[in-house]
Amino acid sequence: MHSSDSAARAARVLSRPFTLGSLTVPNRIAMAPMTREFSPGGVPGADVADYYARRAAGGTGLIITEGTYVGHPAAGTSGAVPRFHGEDALAGWERVVRAVHAAGGTIMPQLWHVGMARAAGAPPFPDAPPSGPSGITFDGTPSGHAMNRQDIDDVIAAFADAAAAAERLGFDGVELHGAHGYLIDQFLWSATNHRADAYGGSLRARTRFAAEIVAACRAAVSPDFPVLFRMSQWKMGNYQARLAGTPDELQALVGPLGDAGVSAFHCSTRRYWLPEYEDSDLNLAGWVKKLTGKPTVSVGSVGLDNEFVGTSRAEQAGVTGIDRLLDRMERDEFDLVAVGRALLGDPEWAAKVFDGRTGELQPFEASMLRTLS
């Protein structure tokens, strides 16, 4: 395909608006959530507002913020990751919302509890022990607190409070972080959930905690306020992990979450072009859309010539084409695409793709992680 034809195709496919409840995203490109740790004391400042607004001004239709800690003592593990509770942090987030809206974008916070990924003694609440479904780490080591029913209720309430705050502050929706081996995912995964009560055992039982968080958030916001759920098979430090080895298992996982009120699923993979199961080209987002009938967001090394390997590793990533992505979006395999490192490399990634200026795209380099630009 001639480059001008390819550019016109990209503009046509990616510039379509998408409506989800009360939200209309001006195009099909989202910014993927990426932890940056530039919020001292957990409060996002003017530099954070500028950082997100630059991506919105550069054509990104939907900003999904970095993970932001809900109001539970064991939710976090860094003093520089933003909080989504407390007047100071929420005032900072209100400024972020205003800046993104002024730049023409839409925005959702990603609500996060790290669970057993918390380091003992870490900020923001050093006395809080790491907490999870069974108090064990990914390798089965007992090193924290197994959550009791009161703990579960407290965490559910913290997510619901954060969702209500997001709507009050003017956000366009919320995303619940149920991926990558953090707390919600720890309940979903058999390796970290050894519970014998109603929150453990079968795959469906392991979805109960996530479904109750979804339902509580759904009840805390307006009926048409979008609630996204981010999920993944892989975990930080375990790229081979699988929650669902077959489409039937995936249905058992996502069905209860859709029933509980998920508006759309954000399906995290490391390479969006890989099929999730044999005998089908569908990726994870494609399968979840097929099984639930809900809209989905796909993500995974979009626009880059190497795959995601974790932000701590020094790396570079060159620019590559997105024809395979456009093929899938033309088939409506999924509805939105989230862009991560490519948007760190070039805040105007979306506008340049729309305009056919791909030769001007700036590649991602690991040094970009050291500043909030």
PDB file of N, CA and C in Angstrom, residues 5 12 15 56 124 131 148 224 254 258 281 312 334 361:
ATOM      1  N   ASP A   5      -1.817   6.272   0.942  1.00  0.00           N
ATOM      2  CA  ASP A   5      -3.015   5.469   1.150  1.00  0.00           C
ATOM      3  C   ASP A   5      -3.067   4.937   2.569  1.00  0.00           C
ATOM      4  N   ARG A  12      -8.738   7.424   8.723  1.00  0.00           N
ATOM      5  CA  ARG A  12     -10.145   7.013   8.641  1.00  0.00           C
ATOM      6  C   ARG A  12     -10.521   6.067   9.784  1.00  0.00           C
ATOM      7  N   SER A  15      -9.714   7.854  13.593  1.00  0.00           N
ATOM      8  CA  SER A  15     -10.300   9.147  13.962  1.00  0.00           C
ATOM      9  C   SER A  15     -11.807   9.067  14.214  1.00  0.00           C
ATOM     10  N   ALA A  56      -3.171  14.973  25.273  1.00  0.00           N
ATOM     11  CA  ALA A  56      -4.504  15.311  24.767  1.00  0.00           C
ATOM     12  C   ALA A  56      -4.397  16.320  23.633  1.00  0.00           C
ATOM     13  N   PRO A 124       3.056   4.825  51.218  1.00  0.00           N
ATOM     14  CA  PRO A 124       2.779   6.011  52.026  1.00  0.00           C
ATOM     15  C   PRO A 124       2.374   5.708  53.475  1.00  0.00           C
ATOM     16  N   SER A 131      -0.938  -6.877  51.928  1.00  0.00           N
ATOM     17  CA  SER A 131      -2.185  -7.617  52.110  1.00  0.00           C
ATOM     18  C   SER A 131      -2.632  -8.220  50.789  1.00  0.00           C
ATOM     19  N   ASN A 148      -9.124 -10.592  55.748  1.00  0.00           N
ATOM     20  CA  ASN A 148     -10.366 -11.136  56.293  1.00  0.00           C
ATOM     21  C   ASN A 148     -11.558 -10.391  55.684  1.00  0.00           C
ATOM     22  N   ASP A 224     -24.711   5.895  33.702  1.00  0.00           N
ATOM     23  CA  ASP A 224     -24.026   5.911  32.403  1.00  0.00           C
ATOM     24  C   ASP A 224     -22.573   6.370  32.505  1.00  0.00           C
ATOM     25  N   VAL A 254     -14.702 -13.397  32.735  1.00  0.00           N
ATOM     26  CA  VAL A 254     -15.197 -12.068  32.376  1.00  0.00           C
ATOM     27  C   VAL A 254     -16.712 -11.954  32.458  1.00  0.00           C
ATOM     28  N   GLY A 258     -18.725  -8.569  33.651  1.00  0.00           N
ATOM     29  CA  GLY A 258     -19.661  -7.849  32.792  1.00  0.00           C
ATOM     30  C   GLY A 258     -21.027  -7.725  33.446  1.00  0.00           C
ATOM     31  N   ASP A 281      -7.568 -16.034  15.172  1.00  0.00           N
ATOM     32  CA  ASP A 281      -6.620 -14.922  15.159  1.00  0.00           C
ATOM     33  C   ASP A 281      -6.920 -13.887  16.234  1.00  0.00           C
ATOM     34  N   SER A 312      11.526  -0.858  33.932  1.00  0.00           N
ATOM     35  CA  SER A 312      12.776  -0.689  34.663  1.00  0.00           C
ATOM     36  C   SER A 312      13.984  -1.035  33.801  1.00  0.00           C
ATOM     37  N   PHE A 334     -11.775  -5.067  18.243  1.00  0.00           N
ATOM     38  CA  PHE A 334     -11.847  -4.299  19.486  1.00  0.00           C
ATOM     39  C   PHE A 334     -12.152  -2.865  19.099  1.00  0.00           C
ATOM     40  N   LEU A 361       7.734  10.888  13.587  1.00  0.00           N
ATOM     41  CA  LEU A 361       7.535  10.323  14.925  1.00  0.00           C
ATOM     42  C   LEU A 361       8.866  10.175  15.663  1.00  0.00           C
TER      43      LEU A 361
END
